[in-house]
Coordinates of C-alpha atoms in Angstrom, one line a residue:
M1 CA -5.4 9.0 -35.3
P2 CA -6.7 10.3 -31.9
E3 CA -10.3 11.4 -31.7
C4 CA -11.0 15.0 -32.2
K5 CA -13.2 16.9 -29.7
E6 CA -16.3 16.7 -31.9
E7 CA -15.9 12.9 -32.2
R8 CA -15.5 12.5 -28.5
I9 CA -18.7 14.6 -27.9
R10 CA -20.7 12.5 -30.4
R11 CA -19.5 9.3 -28.8
E12 CA -20.3 10.4 -25.3
A13 CA -23.7 11.7 -26.5
E14 CA -24.5 8.3 -27.9
R15 CA -23.5 6.7 -24.6
K16 CA -25.8 9.0 -22.8
R17 CA -28.6 8.2 -25.2
R18 CA -28.2 4.5 -24.4
V19 CA -28.1 5.2 -20.6
V20 CA -31.2 7.4 -20.8
G21 CA -33.0 4.9 -22.9
A22 CA -32.3 2.1 -20.4
A23 CA -33.2 4.4 -17.4
M24 CA -36.6 5.2 -19.1
G25 CA -37.3 1.6 -19.8
R26 CA -37.4 2.3 -23.6
E27 CA -34.7 -0.3 -24.3
A28 CA -33.1 -3.2 -22.5
A29 CA -30.3 -2.5 -20.0
D30 CA -27.0 -4.3 -20.5
L31 CA -27.4 -5.9 -17.0
V32 CA -30.1 -5.9 -14.4
L33 CA -29.6 -7.2 -10.8
K34 CA -33.2 -8.2 -10.1
N35 CA -34.8 -7.9 -6.6
A36 CA -31.6 -6.6 -5.1
S37 CA -31.4 -5.2 -1.6
Y38 CA -28.8 -2.5 -1.7
V39 CA -27.2 0.0 0.6
N40 CA -28.2 3.6 -0.1
V41 CA -25.1 5.5 1.1
F42 CA -27.0 8.8 0.9
T43 CA -29.9 8.0 3.2
G44 CA -28.3 5.3 5.3
E45 CA -30.9 2.8 4.4
V46 CA -31.1 -0.7 2.9
L47 CA -33.6 -0.5 0.0
T48 CA -34.9 -3.1 -2.5
A49 CA -35.2 -2.6 -6.3
D50 CA -33.9 -3.8 -9.6
I51 CA -30.5 -2.2 -10.4
A52 CA -30.2 -1.4 -14.2
V53 CA -26.7 -1.0 -15.8
A54 CA -26.0 0.4 -19.2
E55 CA -22.7 1.5 -20.8
G56 CA -20.8 0.8 -17.5
L57 CA -23.1 3.1 -15.5
I58 CA -26.0 2.5 -13.2
A59 CA -28.9 3.7 -15.3
G60 CA -31.5 3.4 -12.6
V61 CA -33.0 1.7 -9.6
G62 CA -36.6 0.6 -9.8
S63 CA -38.3 -2.0 -12.1
Y64 CA -36.2 -2.9 -15.2
F65 CA -35.5 -5.5 -17.8
G66 CA -32.1 -6.3 -19.4
R67 CA -30.2 -8.4 -21.9
E68 CA -28.7 -10.1 -18.9
E69 CA -30.6 -10.5 -15.7
R70 CA -29.4 -11.9 -12.4
D71 CA -31.7 -12.7 -9.5
C72 CA -30.3 -11.1 -6.3
T73 CA -33.2 -12.1 -4.0
G74 CA -31.8 -12.4 -0.5
K75 CA -28.5 -10.8 -1.5
L76 CA -27.1 -7.4 -0.6
V77 CA -25.5 -5.1 -3.2
L78 CA -22.9 -2.6 -2.2
P79 CA -20.7 0.0 -4.1
G80 CA -17.3 -1.3 -5.0
F81 CA -14.7 -0.9 -2.2
L82 CA -11.9 1.7 -2.2
D83 CA -8.6 1.3 -0.3
A84 CA -7.7 4.9 0.5
H85 CA -3.9 4.3 1.1
I86 CA -1.7 1.4 0.2
H87 CA 1.8 0.7 -1.0
L88 CA 1.2 -1.9 -3.6
E89 CA 4.8 -3.0 -3.3
S90 CA 4.0 -4.4 0.2
S91 CA 2.2 -7.3 -1.5
L92 CA 5.6 -8.4 -2.9
V93 CA 4.0 -9.0 -6.3
A94 CA 3.4 -7.1 -9.5
P95 CA 0.3 -4.9 -9.7
A96 CA -1.6 -7.4 -11.9
E97 CA -1.1 -10.1 -9.3
F98 CA -2.2 -7.8 -6.5
T99 CA -5.3 -7.0 -8.6
R100 CA -6.1 -10.7 -9.1
A101 CA -5.9 -11.1 -5.3
V102 CA -8.1 -8.2 -4.2
L103 CA -10.8 -8.1 -6.9
P104 CA -12.6 -11.2 -5.6
H105 CA -12.9 -9.4 -2.3
G106 CA -14.8 -6.5 -3.8
T107 CA -12.0 -3.9 -4.2
T108 CA -12.6 -1.9 -7.4
T109 CA -10.4 1.1 -6.7
V110 CA -7.1 1.6 -4.7
V111 CA -5.1 4.7 -4.1
T112 CA -1.4 3.8 -4.0
D113 CA 1.7 5.6 -2.9
P114 CA 4.6 4.1 -4.9
H115 CA 7.1 5.3 -2.2
E116 CA 8.9 2.0 -2.0
I117 CA 9.8 1.7 -5.7
A118 CA 10.5 5.4 -6.0
N119 CA 13.2 5.0 -3.3
V120 CA 14.8 2.5 -5.7
L121 CA 14.1 4.0 -9.2
G122 CA 13.0 7.6 -8.5
A123 CA 10.7 9.0 -11.2
D124 CA 11.2 5.9 -13.3
G125 CA 9.6 3.9 -10.5
I126 CA 6.5 6.0 -10.6
A127 CA 6.4 5.7 -14.4
Y128 CA 6.8 1.9 -14.1
M129 CA 3.9 1.6 -11.7
L130 CA 1.7 3.8 -13.7
Q131 CA 2.3 1.6 -16.8
A132 CA 2.0 -1.6 -14.8
T133 CA -1.5 -0.6 -13.6
E134 CA -2.9 0.8 -16.8
G135 CA -6.3 -0.7 -17.7
L136 CA -6.4 -3.2 -14.8
P137 CA -9.9 -4.2 -13.6
V138 CA -9.1 -2.5 -10.3
D139 CA -8.7 1.2 -10.9
V140 CA -5.3 2.1 -9.5
R141 CA -5.0 5.8 -8.5
F142 CA -1.8 7.4 -7.4
M143 CA -0.5 9.8 -4.8
L144 CA 3.0 11.0 -5.6
P145 CA 5.7 10.2 -3.0
S146 CA 6.5 13.2 -0.9
C147 CA 9.6 12.1 0.9
V148 CA 12.2 10.2 -1.2
P149 CA 14.5 9.6 0.6
A150 CA 12.6 9.4 3.9
T151 CA 15.5 11.1 5.7
P152 CA 18.9 12.6 4.7
L153 CA 20.5 9.7 6.5
D154 CA 19.2 7.2 3.9
E155 CA 21.2 6.2 0.9
S156 CA 18.4 5.5 -1.5
G157 CA 18.5 4.9 -5.2
A158 CA 17.1 8.3 -6.0
A159 CA 15.9 11.6 -4.5
L160 CA 12.7 13.2 -5.7
E161 CA 12.5 17.0 -5.6
R162 CA 9.4 19.0 -6.5
G163 CA 10.4 19.4 -10.1
D164 CA 10.7 15.6 -10.5
L165 CA 7.0 15.3 -9.5
D166 CA 5.4 18.2 -11.3
G167 CA 5.0 16.4 -14.7
F168 CA 3.0 13.6 -13.1
Y169 CA 0.2 15.9 -12.0
S170 CA -1.2 16.0 -15.5
H171 CA -1.6 12.2 -15.5
P172 CA -5.4 11.3 -15.2
R173 CA -4.8 8.8 -12.5
V174 CA -2.7 11.0 -10.2
Q175 CA -4.9 12.3 -7.3
G176 CA -2.3 14.2 -5.3
L177 CA 0.7 14.2 -3.0
A178 CA 1.2 11.2 -0.7
E179 CA 1.8 11.1 3.0
M180 CA 3.9 14.1 4.0
M181 CA 6.0 12.3 6.6
N182 CA 8.3 15.3 7.0
F183 CA 6.0 17.2 9.3
V184 CA 9.1 18.6 11.0
G185 CA 10.0 20.2 7.7
V186 CA 6.5 21.6 7.3
L187 CA 6.5 23.2 10.8
A188 CA 10.0 24.6 10.3
G189 CA 9.0 26.2 7.0
D190 CA 11.5 24.2 4.9
E191 CA 11.4 25.7 1.4
S192 CA 11.7 22.4 -0.5
V193 CA 8.9 20.8 1.6
L194 CA 6.5 23.8 1.2
E195 CA 7.2 23.9 -2.5
K196 CA 5.9 20.3 -2.8
L197 CA 2.8 21.2 -0.9
A198 CA 2.3 24.4 -3.0
A199 CA 2.7 22.4 -6.3
A200 CA 0.0 20.0 -5.2
D201 CA -2.4 22.8 -4.2
L202 CA -1.8 24.6 -7.5
A203 CA -2.6 21.4 -9.4
D204 CA -5.8 21.2 -7.3
R205 CA -4.8 17.8 -5.9
R206 CA -5.2 16.3 -2.4
I207 CA -2.4 16.2 0.1
D208 CA -2.3 13.2 2.5
G209 CA -0.7 13.3 5.9
H210 CA 1.5 11.2 8.2
A211 CA 1.8 12.8 11.6
P212 CA 1.3 10.5 14.6
D213 CA 0.5 12.3 17.8
L214 CA 1.1 15.8 16.4
A215 CA -0.9 18.2 18.6
G216 CA -1.5 21.8 19.5
S217 CA 0.0 24.6 17.3
G218 CA 2.1 22.1 15.4
L219 CA -1.1 20.2 14.3
N220 CA -2.7 23.5 13.4
A221 CA 0.2 24.5 11.3
Y222 CA 0.5 21.2 9.6
I223 CA -3.2 21.2 8.5
A224 CA -3.0 24.9 7.6
A225 CA -0.3 24.0 5.2
G226 CA -2.8 22.0 3.2
V227 CA -2.6 18.4 4.6
R228 CA -6.1 17.0 4.6
S229 CA -5.9 13.5 6.0
D230 CA -4.0 11.2 8.3
H231 CA -3.7 7.4 8.5
E232 CA -1.3 7.2 11.5
C233 CA -3.8 7.7 14.3
H234 CA -3.6 4.9 16.9
D235 CA -6.1 6.2 19.5
L236 CA -9.3 8.2 19.7
K237 CA -7.6 11.3 21.2
D238 CA -5.3 11.8 18.3
A239 CA -8.0 11.1 15.7
I240 CA -10.6 13.4 17.2
A241 CA -8.1 16.2 17.5
K242 CA -7.5 15.9 13.8
L243 CA -11.2 15.5 13.0
E244 CA -12.0 18.7 14.9
R245 CA -9.5 20.6 12.7
G246 CA -11.0 19.3 9.5
Q247 CA -8.8 16.4 8.6
Y248 CA -10.2 13.1 7.2
I249 CA -9.1 10.0 9.2
M250 CA -8.1 6.9 7.3
I251 CA -8.7 4.0 9.7
R252 CA -5.8 1.6 9.0
E253 CA -6.0 -2.1 9.3
G254 CA -3.1 -3.7 7.4
T255 CA -0.5 -6.3 8.0
A256 CA 2.1 -4.3 10.0
A257 CA -0.1 -1.7 11.6
R258 CA -3.7 -2.3 12.9
N259 CA -5.7 0.5 14.3
L260 CA -9.3 -0.5 13.6
E261 CA -10.1 -1.7 17.1
A262 CA -9.0 1.6 18.7
L263 CA -10.8 3.7 16.1
V264 CA -14.0 1.8 15.3
P265 CA -16.0 4.1 17.7
L266 CA -15.5 6.8 15.0
L267 CA -17.8 5.0 12.6
N268 CA -20.9 6.7 14.0
E269 CA -23.2 9.6 13.0
K270 CA -21.0 12.3 14.5
Y271 CA -17.6 11.3 12.8
G272 CA -18.4 8.6 10.3
S273 CA -18.7 10.9 7.2
R274 CA -15.0 12.0 7.7
C275 CA -13.6 8.5 8.0
L276 CA -12.1 6.3 5.3
L277 CA -10.6 2.7 5.3
C278 CA -7.1 1.8 4.3
T279 CA -4.6 -1.0 4.7
D280 CA -1.2 0.9 4.1
D281 CA 0.5 -2.4 3.6
K282 CA -0.8 -5.9 2.8
H283 CA 1.5 -8.9 2.7
P284 CA 0.8 -12.1 0.5
G285 CA -0.4 -14.4 3.3
D286 CA -2.7 -11.7 4.7
L287 CA -4.2 -11.1 1.3
L288 CA -4.8 -14.8 0.7
E289 CA -6.0 -15.7 4.2
T290 CA -7.8 -12.6 5.4
G291 CA -8.9 -10.6 2.4
H292 CA -8.8 -6.9 1.9
I293 CA -11.2 -4.0 2.5
D294 CA -14.0 -6.5 2.9
A295 CA -12.3 -8.0 5.9
I296 CA -12.0 -4.6 7.5
I297 CA -15.7 -3.9 7.0
K298 CA -16.7 -7.3 8.4
R299 CA -14.4 -6.8 11.5
A300 CA -15.7 -3.3 12.1
I301 CA -19.3 -4.6 12.1
G302 CA -18.2 -7.4 14.5
L303 CA -16.7 -4.7 16.8
G304 CA -20.0 -2.9 16.9
A305 CA -19.8 -0.4 14.1
D306 CA -22.9 0.6 12.2
P307 CA -22.8 -1.5 9.1
I308 CA -23.8 1.3 6.7
A309 CA -21.3 3.7 8.3
A310 CA -18.6 1.1 7.7
V311 CA -19.6 0.6 4.1
K312 CA -19.7 4.4 3.5
A313 CA -16.1 4.7 4.9
A314 CA -15.0 2.2 2.2
T315 CA -17.0 3.7 -0.6
L316 CA -18.6 7.1 -0.8
N317 CA -16.4 8.8 1.8
A318 CA -13.2 7.7 0.1
A319 CA -14.4 8.5 -3.4
Q320 CA -15.5 12.0 -2.4
Y321 CA -12.3 12.7 -0.6
F322 CA -10.2 11.9 -3.6
G323 CA -12.5 13.8 -6.0
L324 CA -13.7 10.5 -7.7
H325 CA -17.3 11.7 -7.9
D326 CA -18.2 9.0 -10.4
R327 CA -18.2 6.1 -7.9
G328 CA -19.0 5.1 -4.4
A329 CA -22.8 4.7 -4.6
V330 CA -25.6 2.6 -6.0
A331 CA -27.4 5.4 -7.7
P332 CA -28.1 6.6 -11.3
G333 CA -25.1 7.9 -13.1
Y334 CA -22.5 6.3 -10.9
L335 CA -20.1 3.7 -12.2
A336 CA -21.5 0.2 -12.0
D337 CA -18.7 -1.0 -9.7
L338 CA -20.8 -3.3 -7.6
V339 CA -20.3 -6.0 -4.9
V340 CA -22.8 -8.7 -4.2
I341 CA -22.5 -10.2 -0.7
D342 CA -24.7 -12.7 1.2
G343 CA -25.3 -10.3 4.1
F344 CA -23.7 -8.1 6.7
Q345 CA -23.1 -10.9 9.2
S346 CA -20.9 -13.2 7.2
F347 CA -20.0 -10.6 4.6
R348 CA -19.1 -13.2 2.0
V349 CA -18.4 -11.6 -1.4
E350 CA -20.2 -13.7 -4.1
A351 CA -19.7 -11.5 -7.2
V352 CA -17.9 -8.3 -8.2
Y353 CA -18.8 -6.1 -11.2
K354 CA -16.5 -3.5 -12.7
Q355 CA -18.3 -1.0 -14.8
G356 CA -21.1 -3.5 -15.2
A357 CA -18.9 -6.4 -16.4
L358 CA -18.6 -9.5 -14.1
A359 CA -15.0 -9.2 -12.9
A360 CA -14.9 -11.8 -10.1
E361 CA -17.2 -14.6 -8.9
H362 CA -17.0 -17.2 -6.1
G363 CA -13.6 -16.0 -4.9
A364 CA -11.8 -15.9 -8.3
A365 CA -11.1 -13.1 -10.7
K366 CA -12.0 -13.4 -14.3
P367 CA -8.9 -13.6 -16.6
F368 CA -7.4 -10.3 -17.7
P369 CA -4.1 -9.4 -19.4
A370 CA -1.2 -7.8 -17.5
P371 CA -0.5 -4.3 -18.8
A372 CA 2.6 -3.8 -21.0
V373 CA 5.5 -1.8 -19.6
E374 CA 7.9 -0.2 -21.9
P375 CA 11.2 -2.3 -22.3
R376 CA 13.4 0.5 -20.9
L377 CA 11.5 0.6 -17.6
T378 CA 11.2 -3.2 -17.4
E379 CA 15.0 -3.5 -17.9
R380 CA 15.8 -0.8 -15.4
A381 CA 13.4 -2.3 -12.8
H382 CA 15.1 -5.7 -13.1
H383 CA 18.7 -4.4 -12.7
T384 CA 18.9 -2.4 -9.5
F385 CA 22.0 -3.8 -7.8
Q386 CA 25.5 -2.3 -7.9
V387 CA 27.3 -4.4 -5.4
R388 CA 30.6 -6.2 -5.8
T389 CA 31.1 -9.8 -4.5
L390 CA 31.6 -9.5 -0.8
T391 CA 33.7 -11.6 1.6
A392 CA 33.8 -12.2 5.3
K393 CA 36.4 -9.4 5.6
D394 CA 33.8 -6.9 4.5
F395 CA 31.8 -7.7 7.7
Q396 CA 34.7 -7.6 10.2
S397 CA 35.2 -4.8 12.6
S398 CA 37.7 -3.7 15.3
G399 CA 36.5 -2.3 18.5
P400 CA 33.0 -2.2 20.0
L401 CA 29.9 -1.4 18.0
G402 CA 26.4 -0.6 19.0
V403 CA 23.9 -3.4 19.7
V404 CA 20.4 -2.9 18.5
G405 CA 18.0 -4.5 20.9
M406 CA 14.8 -5.9 19.2
V407 CA 11.5 -6.0 21.1
D408 CA 9.0 -8.8 20.6
G409 CA 6.0 -7.7 18.5
E410 CA 7.3 -4.2 18.0
I411 CA 9.4 -2.3 15.5
T412 CA 10.8 0.0 18.1
T413 CA 14.2 -1.0 19.6
L414 CA 16.3 -0.7 22.7
D415 CA 19.9 0.4 23.2
A416 CA 21.4 -3.0 24.1
G417 CA 24.9 -1.6 24.8
R418 CA 28.1 -2.4 22.8
A419 CA 29.8 -5.6 21.6
E420 CA 33.1 -6.5 19.9
A421 CA 32.1 -9.7 18.2
A422 CA 29.1 -11.9 17.4
D423 CA 28.1 -14.5 19.9
A424 CA 25.0 -16.5 19.0
A425 CA 25.0 -18.2 22.4
Q426 CA 24.4 -14.8 24.0
D427 CA 22.0 -13.7 21.2
I428 CA 24.5 -11.2 19.8
L429 CA 24.5 -11.4 16.0
R430 CA 26.4 -9.5 13.4
A431 CA 24.2 -7.1 11.5
A432 CA 24.9 -4.9 8.5
V433 CA 23.3 -2.7 5.8
V434 CA 24.9 -2.9 2.4
E435 CA 24.4 0.0 0.0
R436 CA 23.2 -1.5 -3.3
H437 CA 22.0 1.3 -5.5
K438 CA 25.0 3.3 -6.6
G439 CA 28.1 1.1 -6.0
T440 CA 29.4 3.2 -3.1
G441 CA 30.7 0.2 -1.3
H442 CA 29.3 1.5 2.0
I443 CA 28.6 -1.2 4.5
G444 CA 27.3 -0.1 7.9
L445 CA 28.2 -2.6 10.7
G446 CA 26.7 -3.3 14.1
F447 CA 25.1 -6.0 16.2
L448 CA 21.6 -7.2 16.8
R449 CA 20.1 -8.7 19.9
G450 CA 16.7 -10.4 20.2
Y451 CA 16.6 -11.9 16.8
G452 CA 17.6 -15.4 18.1
L453 CA 19.4 -16.9 15.1
Q454 CA 21.7 -19.7 16.2
S455 CA 23.5 -20.4 12.9
G456 CA 23.6 -19.1 9.3
A457 CA 22.3 -15.7 8.1
V458 CA 19.2 -13.9 6.9
A459 CA 19.5 -11.2 4.2
A460 CA 16.9 -9.2 2.3
S461 CA 16.7 -6.3 -0.2
I462 CA 13.6 -5.0 1.5
S463 CA 14.8 -2.6 4.2
H464 CA 12.8 0.5 4.8
D465 CA 12.8 3.0 3.3
S466 CA 15.8 3.0 1.0
H467 CA 15.7 -0.8 0.4
N468 CA 19.4 -1.5 0.7
I469 CA 20.4 -5.0 1.7
I470 CA 20.1 -5.8 5.4
V471 CA 21.7 -8.9 6.8
V472 CA 22.0 -10.5 10.2
G473 CA 24.1 -13.6 10.8
A474 CA 26.0 -15.8 13.3
S475 CA 29.2 -15.2 11.4
E476 CA 30.8 -12.8 8.9
E477 CA 31.2 -15.7 6.3
D478 CA 27.4 -16.4 6.5
C479 CA 26.6 -12.7 6.1
A480 CA 28.7 -12.3 3.0
A481 CA 27.3 -15.5 1.4
A482 CA 23.7 -14.4 2.1
V483 CA 24.2 -10.9 0.7
N484 CA 25.9 -12.3 -2.4
R485 CA 23.0 -14.6 -3.1
V486 CA 20.5 -11.7 -2.8
V487 CA 22.5 -9.9 -5.4
E488 CA 22.6 -13.0 -7.7
L489 CA 18.8 -13.1 -7.5
N490 CA 18.5 -9.4 -8.5
G491 CA 16.8 -9.0 -5.1
G492 CA 15.0 -11.1 -2.6
I493 CA 15.0 -12.7 0.8
V494 CA 17.6 -15.4 1.6
V495 CA 17.9 -17.7 4.5
W496 CA 21.4 -19.1 4.4
N497 CA 22.8 -22.1 6.3
G498 CA 25.5 -24.8 5.9
G499 CA 27.0 -23.1 2.8
R500 CA 23.8 -22.9 0.8
P501 CA 20.4 -21.3 0.7
A502 CA 18.0 -23.0 3.1
A503 CA 15.2 -21.0 1.5
E504 CA 14.8 -18.0 -0.7
V505 CA 12.2 -15.7 -2.3
S506 CA 13.2 -13.9 -5.6
L507 CA 12.1 -10.2 -5.7
A508 CA 13.5 -9.2 -9.1
I509 CA 11.3 -6.1 -9.7
G510 CA 13.3 -3.4 -8.0
G511 CA 14.5 -5.9 -5.4
I512 CA 11.1 -5.5 -3.7
M513 CA 8.5 -7.3 -5.9
S514 CA 8.3 -10.7 -7.6
D515 CA 7.4 -11.6 -11.1
E516 CA 5.8 -14.8 -9.8
P517 CA 2.1 -15.5 -8.9
L518 CA 1.0 -14.5 -5.4
E519 CA 0.4 -18.0 -4.3
T520 CA 3.9 -19.0 -5.3
V521 CA 5.4 -16.0 -3.6
N522 CA 3.4 -16.8 -0.4
E523 CA 4.4 -20.4 -0.5
K524 CA 8.1 -19.5 -0.8
L525 CA 7.8 -16.8 1.9
E526 CA 6.2 -19.2 4.4
A527 CA 8.9 -21.7 3.6
A528 CA 11.6 -19.1 4.2
K529 CA 9.9 -18.1 7.5
A530 CA 9.9 -21.8 8.6
A531 CA 13.6 -22.1 7.7
A532 CA 14.4 -19.0 9.7
Y533 CA 12.5 -20.2 12.7
A534 CA 14.3 -23.6 12.4
L535 CA 17.6 -21.7 12.7
G536 CA 16.4 -20.3 16.0
V537 CA 14.9 -17.0 15.0
N538 CA 12.7 -15.6 17.9
Q539 CA 9.1 -16.7 17.4
G540 CA 7.9 -13.4 18.8
I541 CA 9.0 -11.5 15.6
D542 CA 8.5 -11.8 11.9
P543 CA 11.9 -12.8 10.5
F544 CA 11.7 -10.5 7.5
M545 CA 9.1 -7.8 8.2
T546 CA 10.6 -6.9 11.5
L547 CA 14.1 -7.0 10.2
S548 CA 13.2 -4.7 7.3
F549 CA 12.4 -1.9 9.8
M550 CA 15.7 -2.1 11.6
A551 CA 17.2 0.1 8.9
L552 CA 14.6 2.9 9.2
P553 CA 16.4 5.8 11.1
V554 CA 13.3 7.6 12.3
I555 CA 11.9 5.1 14.8
P556 CA 13.5 4.9 18.3
T557 CA 15.9 3.9 19.7
L558 CA 18.8 2.4 17.7
R559 CA 18.8 1.6 13.9
I560 CA 21.5 0.4 11.5
T561 CA 22.2 2.2 8.3
T562 CA 24.8 2.1 5.5
Q563 CA 27.0 4.2 7.9
G564 CA 26.6 2.1 11.0
V565 CA 24.4 2.1 14.2
F566 CA 22.4 5.3 14.6
D567 CA 20.9 6.7 17.8
V568 CA 17.6 8.2 16.7
G569 CA 17.2 10.2 20.0
S570 CA 20.6 11.9 19.9
Q571 CA 20.7 11.9 16.1
S572 CA 24.2 10.5 16.1
Y573 CA 26.1 7.4 15.2
V574 CA 27.3 5.2 18.1

């Protein structure tokens, strides 16, 4: 039977008795980090003391004894790090695997927007991620997806209206409404958009923003509607305009978008208290080779930021913004989420404590069980494809079609004219987006220039934001074979050549995440990249990440959707 209120009160009172006893020195703490230098995020100082932990909380800083003592002489202790905005699905692995990767880097809390899986599974996708993150040693908090689908042009697996989200606000790990990308709808007074904002406000939850370069009265209106942060700032002018109007700025440094160098001057006395750190997206190789929030703090310090300001952006500032007032500081009564590093200069994480328990040490997380997900949701997440077997005929066309021109190192595109047939010698490749959620049979056709493929095809079920199947190939036969293989895998990335897969990555969870370990996924992903480059793919682009954005019809100039090539500027098909 669940505890009654009186039982909960008695249990919490006993916990407080233990914490007070340890704080007073009447009884041994559970853990004491002896002789620790630590960052005081309230005064901006580095102080030295013993840090006593009892019942998962910091009992005190001073002189203490404990059942377990660890000498931290010469070490620096920081509060656990918080990623203020990430799509966990971007790691391509299940949440437990993501946790295993970031915990050794000092991350103890992340705030995720399950926008990607919600585009595939709708409300069931949110429920899946909530269950798949329950009880992990990294506390996973949620912001509810605000724009599913991202645009009316997208054929996603679901559409989320305000009523679909309302029930989730009562969940204890839901902090608010995620990035409101539809700022146009906000400014136009769109009723359905404003209802989502109003519901979040009435639930007393945060609303995150997504409004690059919005200025003037438009920015005023957007913030007045209740949007309190932005992670899309790419220069100081945009960021300061938003800071002046009361928004928090999430300084983003992820895999696809990196704004730290441009925004690092904000980490000062004037603006620093309104800045947070986030990654937005983090791919397997980046997690394994670079790290997570620790890498952002280290780089910020290297770029000249005040070290304590950088630490505060990743700890106290983020915690306070999201109303997580129990964490973010090394101080009595705060959660004992602690990171032991060797110093600001090298910023090497040596140990990580989650609520006073050693959770990671010397680059490795302590073993923990993956959360159980109810069978219905697991089954649904692993069967998301409604696509018949395709043939070359499905990719044939008559008459000229638009050519999407790729740009090295960018996800923007050019209008590269029209073409009637693929010609690999002229870098004109067949491209298509295949609707895969509802069995509509829709296949949008066009051409792609700048990808460089000389033979075979590349297909993937990651294509933003609706995650239909995108394919590019030298021939219609290769396109059909690559797409069919993606469907056989229940989702993934396939490099096809010579009548067989040259490399592939299975992404069986919603077609966007793998059941396999992070290291295995990264190994297969790197092998697939190598196979794609071997087939002639342009070295100036990422074969899969860049391709995935070619289907997002909100970024200029041309995109390809399930209905064909779309001109973002004129809002018409070509």
